CSV table of C-alpha atoms in Angstrom, one decimal:
chain,number,residue,atom,x,y,z
A,1,MET,CA,-45.1,15.9,-9.6
A,2,TYR,CA,-44.8,19.8,-9.1
A,3,GLU,CA,-41.4,20.5,-10.3
A,4,ARG,CA,-39.1,23.1,-8.5
A,5,PRO,CA,-39.8,25.9,-10.5
A,6,GLU,CA,-36.7,27.9,-12.4
A,7,GLY,CA,-35.7,30.7,-10.4
A,8,ILE,CA,-37.6,30.0,-7.3
A,9,GLU,CA,-34.3,30.7,-5.1
A,10,ASN,CA,-34.5,34.3,-5.9
A,11,CYS,CA,-38.3,34.2,-5.0
A,12,ARG,CA,-40.4,35.2,-1.9
A,13,ILE,CA,-42.0,32.0,-0.5
A,14,TRP,CA,-45.6,31.9,0.9
A,15,ILE,CA,-46.7,29.4,3.4
A,16,ASP,CA,-50.0,29.4,5.5
A,17,GLY,CA,-51.5,27.1,8.0
A,18,CYS,CA,-53.2,26.7,11.4
A,19,PHE,CA,-49.9,26.2,13.5
A,20,ASP,CA,-51.6,25.2,16.5
A,21,PHE,CA,-49.1,23.8,18.7
A,22,ALA,CA,-45.4,25.0,17.9
A,23,HIS,CA,-44.6,21.3,16.8
A,24,HIS,CA,-41.7,20.1,14.7
A,25,GLY,CA,-43.8,19.5,11.7
A,26,HIS,CA,-44.7,22.8,11.2
A,27,ALA,CA,-41.1,23.8,11.8
A,28,GLY,CA,-40.0,21.3,9.1
A,29,ALA,CA,-42.5,22.7,6.4
A,30,MET,CA,-41.2,26.2,7.2
A,31,LEU,CA,-37.6,25.0,6.8
A,32,GLN,CA,-37.9,23.1,3.6
A,33,ALA,CA,-40.0,26.5,2.1
A,34,ARG,CA,-37.6,28.9,3.5
A,35,GLN,CA,-34.6,26.4,1.9
A,36,LEU,CA,-36.2,26.9,-1.6
A,37,GLY,CA,-36.3,30.7,-1.4
A,38,LYS,CA,-34.9,33.9,-0.5
A,39,GLU,CA,-37.5,34.9,2.1
A,40,LEU,CA,-40.4,33.0,3.5
A,41,TYR,CA,-43.9,34.8,4.6
A,42,VAL,CA,-46.2,33.0,6.8
A,43,GLY,CA,-49.6,33.2,6.8
A,44,VAL,CA,-51.8,32.2,9.9
A,45,HIS,CA,-55.4,31.7,9.7
A,46,SER,CA,-57.7,33.0,12.5
A,47,ASP,CA,-59.6,31.4,14.7
A,48,GLU,CA,-62.9,31.6,13.5
A,49,GLU,CA,-61.5,30.6,10.1
A,50,ILE,CA,-60.1,27.3,11.7
A,51,LEU,CA,-63.2,26.8,14.0
A,52,LYS,CA,-65.3,26.8,10.5
A,53,ASN,CA,-63.1,24.4,8.7
A,54,LYS,CA,-61.6,22.2,10.9
A,55,GLY,CA,-62.7,22.5,14.4
A,56,PRO,CA,-61.8,24.3,17.6
A,57,THR,CA,-58.1,25.3,17.9
A,58,VAL,CA,-55.9,24.5,21.2
A,59,MET,CA,-54.0,28.2,21.1
A,60,THR,CA,-55.3,31.6,20.5
A,61,LEU,CA,-54.3,33.5,17.4
A,62,GLU,CA,-51.9,35.6,19.5
A,63,GLU,CA,-50.2,32.4,20.9
A,64,ARG,CA,-49.8,30.9,17.2
A,65,LEU,CA,-48.5,34.0,16.2
A,66,ALA,CA,-46.1,34.2,18.6
A,67,ALA,CA,-45.0,30.7,17.9
A,68,VAL,CA,-44.6,31.2,14.0
A,69,THR,CA,-42.7,34.4,14.6
A,70,ALA,CA,-40.2,32.9,16.6
A,71,CYS,CA,-39.4,30.0,14.4
A,72,LYS,CA,-35.8,31.4,13.1
A,73,TRP,CA,-37.1,30.1,9.2
A,74,SER,CA,-39.8,32.8,9.0
A,75,THR,CA,-39.0,36.1,7.6
A,76,LYS,CA,-42.6,37.8,8.0
A,77,THR,CA,-45.7,36.6,10.1
A,78,ILE,CA,-49.1,37.4,8.7
A,79,SER,CA,-52.3,37.4,10.7
A,80,ASP,CA,-55.6,36.4,9.5
A,81,ALA,CA,-54.8,34.6,6.1
A,82,PRO,CA,-57.6,33.2,4.5
A,83,TYR,CA,-58.1,29.2,5.3
A,84,VAL,CA,-58.3,28.4,1.4
A,85,THR,CA,-55.2,30.1,-0.3
A,86,ASP,CA,-55.9,33.1,-2.6
A,87,PRO,CA,-53.3,34.3,-5.0
A,88,LYS,CA,-54.7,38.0,-4.5
A,89,VAL,CA,-53.1,38.1,-0.7
A,90,MET,CA,-49.9,36.1,-2.2
A,91,ASP,CA,-49.4,39.1,-4.8
A,92,LYS,CA,-50.0,41.4,-2.1
A,93,TYR,CA,-46.8,40.2,-0.3
A,94,ASP,CA,-45.1,39.5,-3.4
A,95,CYS,CA,-44.8,35.9,-2.7
A,96,LYS,CA,-44.5,34.0,-6.1
A,97,TYR,CA,-45.1,30.6,-4.9
A,98,VAL,CA,-47.0,28.7,-1.9
A,99,VAL,CA,-45.3,25.7,-0.5
A,100,HIS,CA,-47.1,22.9,1.3
A,101,GLY,CA,-46.6,19.5,2.2
A,102,ASP,CA,-47.5,16.4,0.1
A,103,ASP,CA,-50.9,15.8,1.6
A,104,ILE,CA,-54.4,17.3,0.9
A,105,THR,CA,-55.9,19.9,3.1
A,106,THR,CA,-59.5,20.6,2.7
A,107,ASP,CA,-61.9,23.2,3.7
A,108,ALA,CA,-65.3,22.7,5.3
A,109,ASN,CA,-66.9,21.8,1.8
A,110,GLY,CA,-64.4,18.9,1.6
A,111,GLU,CA,-62.4,21.2,-1.4
A,112,ASP,CA,-58.8,21.4,-2.0
A,113,CYS,CA,-57.8,24.5,-0.1
A,114,TYR,CA,-54.9,24.8,-2.9
A,115,GLN,CA,-56.6,24.0,-5.9
A,116,LEU,CA,-56.4,27.7,-7.1
A,117,VAL,CA,-52.7,28.0,-6.7
A,118,LYS,CA,-52.3,24.7,-8.3
A,119,ASP,CA,-54.3,25.6,-11.3
A,120,LEU,CA,-52.0,28.8,-11.4
A,121,GLY,CA,-48.6,27.0,-11.1
A,122,LYS,CA,-48.0,28.8,-7.9
A,123,PHE,CA,-47.7,25.5,-5.9
A,124,VAL,CA,-44.6,23.5,-4.6
A,125,VAL,CA,-44.7,20.4,-2.8
A,126,VAL,CA,-42.1,19.5,0.3
A,127,LYS,CA,-42.2,16.4,2.6
A,128,ARG,CA,-44.5,16.4,5.2
A,129,THR,CA,-43.0,15.5,8.4
A,130,PRO,CA,-44.3,12.0,9.5
A,131,ASN,CA,-45.8,10.8,12.9
A,132,ILE,CA,-46.6,14.2,14.1
A,133,SER,CA,-49.7,16.6,14.0
A,134,THR,CA,-51.8,18.6,16.4
A,135,THR,CA,-54.3,15.9,15.9
A,136,ASP,CA,-51.5,13.2,17.3
A,137,LEU,CA,-51.0,15.6,19.9
A,138,VAL,CA,-54.6,16.1,21.1
A,139,GLY,CA,-54.9,12.2,21.1
A,140,ARG,CA,-52.0,11.7,23.1
A,141,MET,CA,-53.7,13.5,25.7
A,142,LEU,CA,-57.1,12.5,25.4
A,143,LEU,CA,-55.9,9.0,25.6
A,144,MET,CA,-52.8,9.3,28.0
A,145,THR,CA,-50.8,7.4,26.1
A,146,LYS,CA,-46.8,6.9,26.9
A,147,THR,CA,-45.8,4.6,24.3
A,148,HIS,CA,-44.2,7.9,22.4
A,149,HIS,CA,-41.6,7.9,25.2
A,150,TYR,CA,-38.0,7.2,24.9
A,151,LYS,CA,-36.4,4.9,27.2
A,152,ASP,CA,-33.6,5.3,29.8
A,153,LEU,CA,-30.9,7.4,27.4
A,154,ASN,CA,-28.3,6.2,30.0
A,155,LYS,CA,-28.6,2.9,29.1
A,156,ASN,CA,-29.1,2.9,25.6
A,157,TYR,CA,-28.9,6.7,23.8
A,158,LYS,CA,-28.8,5.1,20.5
A,159,ASP,CA,-32.4,4.7,20.4
A,160,LEU,CA,-32.5,8.4,20.0
A,161,LEU,CA,-29.8,8.9,17.3
A,162,THR,CA,-31.0,6.9,14.5
A,163,GLU,CA,-30.0,7.9,11.0
A,164,ASP,CA,-33.2,9.4,10.2
A,165,ASN,CA,-33.0,11.1,13.9
A,166,LEU,CA,-29.7,12.6,13.0
A,167,THR,CA,-30.5,13.8,9.8
A,168,ARG,CA,-33.5,15.8,11.4
A,169,PHE,CA,-31.1,17.2,14.3
A,170,LYS,CA,-28.6,18.3,11.3
A,171,ASN,CA,-31.4,20.1,9.6
A,172,TYR,CA,-33.0,21.8,12.4
A,173,SER,CA,-29.7,23.0,13.7
A,174,THR,CA,-29.1,24.9,10.4
A,175,ASP,CA,-29.1,29.0,10.4
A,176,GLU,CA,-32.0,31.1,9.2
A,177,THR,CA,-31.6,30.3,5.5
A,178,GLY,CA,-31.9,26.5,6.4
A,179,LEU,CA,-28.9,26.0,4.3
A,180,HIS,CA,-25.9,26.4,6.4
A,181,GLU,CA,-24.6,25.2,9.7
A,182,GLY,CA,-25.9,26.8,12.9
A,183,SER,CA,-26.1,25.8,16.7
A,184,GLY,CA,-24.8,22.5,18.0
A,185,VAL,CA,-26.5,19.3,19.2
A,186,TYR,CA,-24.9,18.0,22.4
A,187,LEU,CA,-25.6,14.6,24.5
A,188,ASN,CA,-25.0,14.6,28.3
A,189,LEU,CA,-24.1,11.1,29.6
A,190,PRO,CA,-23.4,11.3,33.6
A,191,ASP,CA,-20.6,9.1,33.6
A,192,GLU,CA,-18.7,11.1,30.7
A,193,PRO,CA,-16.4,13.7,31.5
A,194,LYS,CA,-17.4,15.8,28.5
A,195,LEU,CA,-20.3,16.4,26.1
A,196,LYS,CA,-20.8,14.2,23.1
A,197,THR,CA,-21.2,16.3,20.1
A,198,ILE,CA,-23.9,15.1,18.1
A,199,ILE,CA,-24.0,18.3,15.7
A,200,SER,CA,-21.2,20.6,15.5
A,201,PRO,CA,-21.8,24.1,15.7
A,202,ASN,CA,-20.6,26.8,13.0
A,203,PHE,CA,-18.5,28.3,15.8
A,204,ASP,CA,-15.9,26.9,18.5
A,205,ILE,CA,-18.0,26.6,21.6
A,206,THR,CA,-14.7,26.6,23.7
A,207,LYS,CA,-14.1,30.2,22.8
A,208,GLU,CA,-17.7,31.4,23.4
A,209,LYS,CA,-19.2,33.1,26.5
A,210,LEU,CA,-22.5,30.8,27.2
A,211,VAL,CA,-25.6,31.3,29.1
A,212,TYR,CA,-27.5,28.4,29.9
A,213,ILE,CA,-31.2,27.5,30.5
A,214,ASP,CA,-33.2,23.9,31.2
A,215,GLY,CA,-36.1,22.1,31.3
A,216,GLY,CA,-38.3,20.4,29.4
A,217,PHE,CA,-40.3,22.5,26.9
A,218,ASP,CA,-43.4,20.2,26.3
A,219,LEU,CA,-45.7,21.2,23.9
A,220,PHE,CA,-43.3,24.2,22.9
A,221,HIS,CA,-45.5,27.1,23.9
A,222,PRO,CA,-45.3,30.7,24.0
A,223,GLY,CA,-44.4,30.6,27.7
A,224,HIS,CA,-41.1,29.0,26.5
A,225,ILE,CA,-40.6,31.1,23.7
A,226,GLU,CA,-41.1,34.4,25.6
A,227,ILE,CA,-38.6,33.2,28.5
A,228,LEU,CA,-36.1,32.4,26.0
A,229,LYS,CA,-36.6,35.3,24.0
A,230,ILE,CA,-35.4,37.1,27.2
A,231,VAL,CA,-32.7,35.0,27.8
A,232,ASN,CA,-31.4,35.7,24.2
A,233,GLU,CA,-31.7,39.5,24.9
A,234,LYS,CA,-29.7,39.1,28.2
A,235,ALA,CA,-27.4,37.1,26.3
A,236,GLN,CA,-26.5,39.3,23.7
A,237,ASN,CA,-25.8,42.2,26.3
A,238,LEU,CA,-23.5,39.9,27.5
A,239,GLY,CA,-21.7,38.7,24.4
A,240,ALA,CA,-22.7,35.2,24.9
A,241,LYS,CA,-24.6,32.9,23.1
A,242,VAL,CA,-27.5,31.1,24.3
A,243,VAL,CA,-27.3,26.9,25.1
A,244,VAL,CA,-30.7,25.1,26.4
A,245,GLY,CA,-30.6,21.9,28.6
A,246,ILE,CA,-33.3,19.7,28.0
A,247,HIS,CA,-34.5,16.6,30.3
A,248,ASP,CA,-35.0,13.2,29.4
A,249,ASP,CA,-38.6,11.8,29.4
A,250,LEU,CA,-38.1,9.6,32.2
A,251,THR,CA,-37.0,12.4,34.4
A,252,ILE,CA,-40.4,14.4,33.3
A,253,ASN,CA,-42.2,11.6,33.9
A,254,LYS,CA,-40.8,11.0,37.3
A,255,TYR,CA,-41.7,14.4,38.4
A,256,LYS,CA,-44.7,15.3,36.6
A,257,GLY,CA,-46.6,11.9,36.4
A,258,LEU,CA,-49.4,11.1,34.2
A,259,ASN,CA,-48.3,10.4,30.5
A,260,TYR,CA,-45.9,13.7,30.7
A,261,PRO,CA,-44.3,14.8,28.7
A,262,ILE,CA,-46.8,14.8,25.7
A,263,MET,CA,-43.6,15.4,23.2
A,264,ASN,CA,-40.8,12.8,23.5
A,265,ILE,CA,-37.6,14.1,24.0
A,266,PHE,CA,-37.0,13.8,20.1
A,267,GLU,CA,-40.1,16.1,19.2
A,268,ARG,CA,-39.4,18.7,21.9
A,269,SER,CA,-35.6,19.2,21.3
A,270,LEU,CA,-36.6,19.9,17.5
A,271,CYS,CA,-38.9,22.6,18.8
A,272,VAL,CA,-36.1,24.2,20.7
A,273,LEU,CA,-33.6,23.8,17.9
A,274,GLN,CA,-36.2,25.9,15.5
A,275,CYS,CA,-36.1,28.7,17.9
A,276,ARG,CA,-34.6,32.0,16.6
A,277,TYR,CA,-33.7,32.8,20.3
A,278,VAL,CA,-31.8,29.5,20.7
A,279,ASN,CA,-28.1,30.5,18.8
A,280,GLY,CA,-25.7,28.0,20.9
A,281,GLY,CA,-27.5,24.9,20.8
A,282,ILE,CA,-28.8,22.3,22.9
A,283,ILE,CA,-27.7,19.7,25.5
A,284,LEU,CA,-30.0,16.3,25.3
A,285,ASN,CA,-30.3,14.3,28.6
A,286,ALA,CA,-29.6,17.6,30.5
A,287,PRO,CA,-29.7,16.6,34.3
A,288,TYR,CA,-32.5,18.0,36.1
A,289,LYS,CA,-30.0,19.7,38.9
A,290,PRO,CA,-27.3,21.6,36.9
A,291,THR,CA,-24.3,21.3,39.1
A,292,PRO,CA,-21.0,23.0,38.4
A,293,ASP,CA,-19.3,19.9,37.3
A,294,PHE,CA,-22.0,19.4,34.6
A,295,LEU,CA,-21.7,23.3,33.6
A,296,SER,CA,-17.6,23.0,33.3
A,297,LYS,CA,-18.6,20.4,30.8
A,298,LEU,CA,-20.5,23.0,28.5
A,299,GLY,CA,-17.8,25.5,28.8
A,300,ASN,CA,-17.5,29.0,29.8
A,301,VAL,CA,-20.7,29.3,31.4
A,302,ILE,CA,-21.3,33.0,32.8
A,303,LYS,CA,-25.2,32.9,33.6
A,304,VAL,CA,-27.6,30.2,34.5
A,305,TYR,CA,-31.2,30.9,34.1
A,306,HIS,CA,-34.6,29.9,35.3
A,307,GLY,CA,-38.2,31.8,34.3
A,308,PRO,CA,-41.0,32.4,37.1
A,309,THR,CA,-42.2,28.9,37.0
A,310,GLU,CA,-42.1,26.9,40.4
A,311,ILE,CA,-39.2,24.4,40.8
A,312,ASP,CA,-38.9,21.7,43.2
A,313,GLU,CA,-36.8,22.5,46.0
A,314,ASN,CA,-32.8,22.3,45.9
A,315,VAL,CA,-32.7,22.0,42.4
A,316,TYR,CA,-30.5,25.2,42.1
A,317,ASP,CA,-28.5,25.0,45.6
A,318,SER,CA,-25.2,24.0,44.3
A,319,ILE,CA,-25.0,27.5,42.0
A,320,THR,CA,-27.1,30.1,43.7
A,321,ASP,CA,-24.6,31.2,46.2
A,322,SER,CA,-22.6,32.5,42.9
A,323,ASN,CA,-23.2,35.2,40.8
A,324,ILE,CA,-24.1,32.7,38.0
A,325,PHE,CA,-27.7,32.0,39.0
A,326,GLU,CA,-30.7,34.4,37.9
A,327,GLU,CA,-34.2,34.2,38.3
A,328,ILE,CA,-36.2,36.0,35.7
A,329,SER,CA,-39.3,37.7,36.4
A,330,LYS,CA,-42.9,37.7,35.3
A,331,HIS,CA,-43.6,38.1,31.6
A,332,LYS,CA,-46.6,38.4,29.3
A,333,PHE,CA,-47.2,34.5,28.8
A,334,ASP,CA,-46.0,33.1,32.3
A,335,ASN,CA,-49.2,32.0,33.4
A,336,MET,CA,-48.7,29.2,30.6
A,337,ASN,CA,-47.2,25.6,30.9
A,338,THR,CA,-47.9,22.5,29.5
A,339,GLU,CA,-50.6,21.5,32.3
A,340,PHE,CA,-52.3,24.7,31.4
A,341,ILE,CA,-52.5,23.6,27.8
A,342,VAL,CA,-53.8,20.0,28.7
A,343,ASN,CA,-56.5,21.4,30.7
A,344,ARG,CA,-57.8,23.5,27.8
A,345,VAL,CA,-58.1,19.7,25.9
A,346,LEU,CA,-59.5,18.2,28.7
A,347,ASN,CA,-61.9,20.8,29.6
A,348,ASN,CA,-63.1,21.0,26.6
A,349,LYS,CA,-62.7,17.2,25.7
A,350,ALA,CA,-66.3,17.0,23.7
A,351,ALA,CA,-65.4,19.6,21.2
A,352,TYR,CA,-61.7,18.1,20.6
A,353,GLU,CA,-63.3,14.7,20.5
A,354,GLU,CA,-65.4,15.8,17.5
A,355,ARG,CA,-62.2,17.7,15.5
A,356,GLN,CA,-60.8,14.3,15.8
A,357,LYS,CA,-63.8,12.4,14.3
A,358,LYS,CA,-64.0,15.3,11.9
A,359,LYS,CA,-60.4,14.9,10.9
A,360,GLY,CA,-61.0,11.3,10.3
A,361,TRP,CA,-64.0,12.0,7.8
A,362,LYS,CA,-62.2,14.8,6.2
A,363,SER,CA,-59.0,12.3,5.7
A,364,GLU,CA,-61.0,10.0,3.8
A,365,ILE,CA,-62.0,12.6,1.1
A,366,GLU,CA,-58.4,13.9,1.3
A,367,LYS,CA,-57.4,10.3,0.5
A,368,VAL,CA,-59.5,10.4,-2.8
A,369,LEU,CA,-58.3,13.9,-3.9
A,370,LYS,CA,-54.9,12.6,-3.6
A,371,SER,CA,-55.5,9.6,-5.7
A,372,LYS,CA,-57.1,11.5,-8.2
A,373,GLU,CA,-54.1,14.1,-8.3
A,374,SER,CA,-51.7,11.3,-8.5
A,375,ARG,CA,-53.5,10.1,-11.4
A,376,ASP,CA,-53.9,13.3,-13.2
A,377,ILE,CA,-50.7,15.0,-12.7
A,378,PRO,CA,-47.8,13.1,-14.7
A,379,SER,CA,-44.7,12.2,-12.6
A,380,SER,CA,-41.4,14.3,-13.5
């Protein structure tokens, strides 16, 4: 159903949504949309429109715009896009087709948000990313579950490198067109003298100057994005590429407790990979304390950065005596961290629980519409 229109590769594509939390499902939709055309314009709904049609957002419009703009596959971000996709708005930005996942999205009245553009032949379907949504993430916070965590990667990293996950790593490491090789994906194993290359980049990392920053990057948010943007600017001035180390689930849970991280290492890694400010690649299972021995595995690391967030004592002790370590000062989203976002949800627990119920009610309507659509439209 909904075959790819002839000549779509020469067209500007439209995609829209709430984009509440910058999770990899959103990025996956933008990637597929960008792969279809020459440019991608991303419409972001207002807080008021989302509240009316879906329920309260966790992230503000400014925060959601920052997240969408940071996705390397988005060409331009459009604020206050209508919740029901309007062909006139698409025409205003010269977008010939709208792309959406293979599910149904309804408005407050239970009507298909894309029916108008479907009727006009402007609608193109891509595969929806399974097992992740803002609703899922809010549910993890409310229910305090840990079943999404990966176990000790030092003992069994193959659970992380399944065929499906490897395909996703390859797709998310592509360049801004989504069609060609881009950044690299590496795995750190403490007992191994070299990093394990999972996805090769489009450059020789041994010949590049590198800057390094590490962290959990849980619920990938504007605080993370802003620090990576600053690091990227510094790297450009130094003629270097940005490499990001990502800690495993066990390490984060050890230091933060409860059910942290809310996103597992696979989900967090894809969020970092899709960011336009990360052009060198990512290191899975990066050590909590970056040592000279670890940094030598990467190559020519000329700077190690850390943001304005608090860190445990002694984490950077082994490199603070050199000129390599640099702390980054305050920035406009420096008040934001994962706990800050989780507290937003917990402080408004009743409202988000109601949102979860509303999602359940709407999903039944959406299933009916999906079934009807499948009967009405002949398969290609």
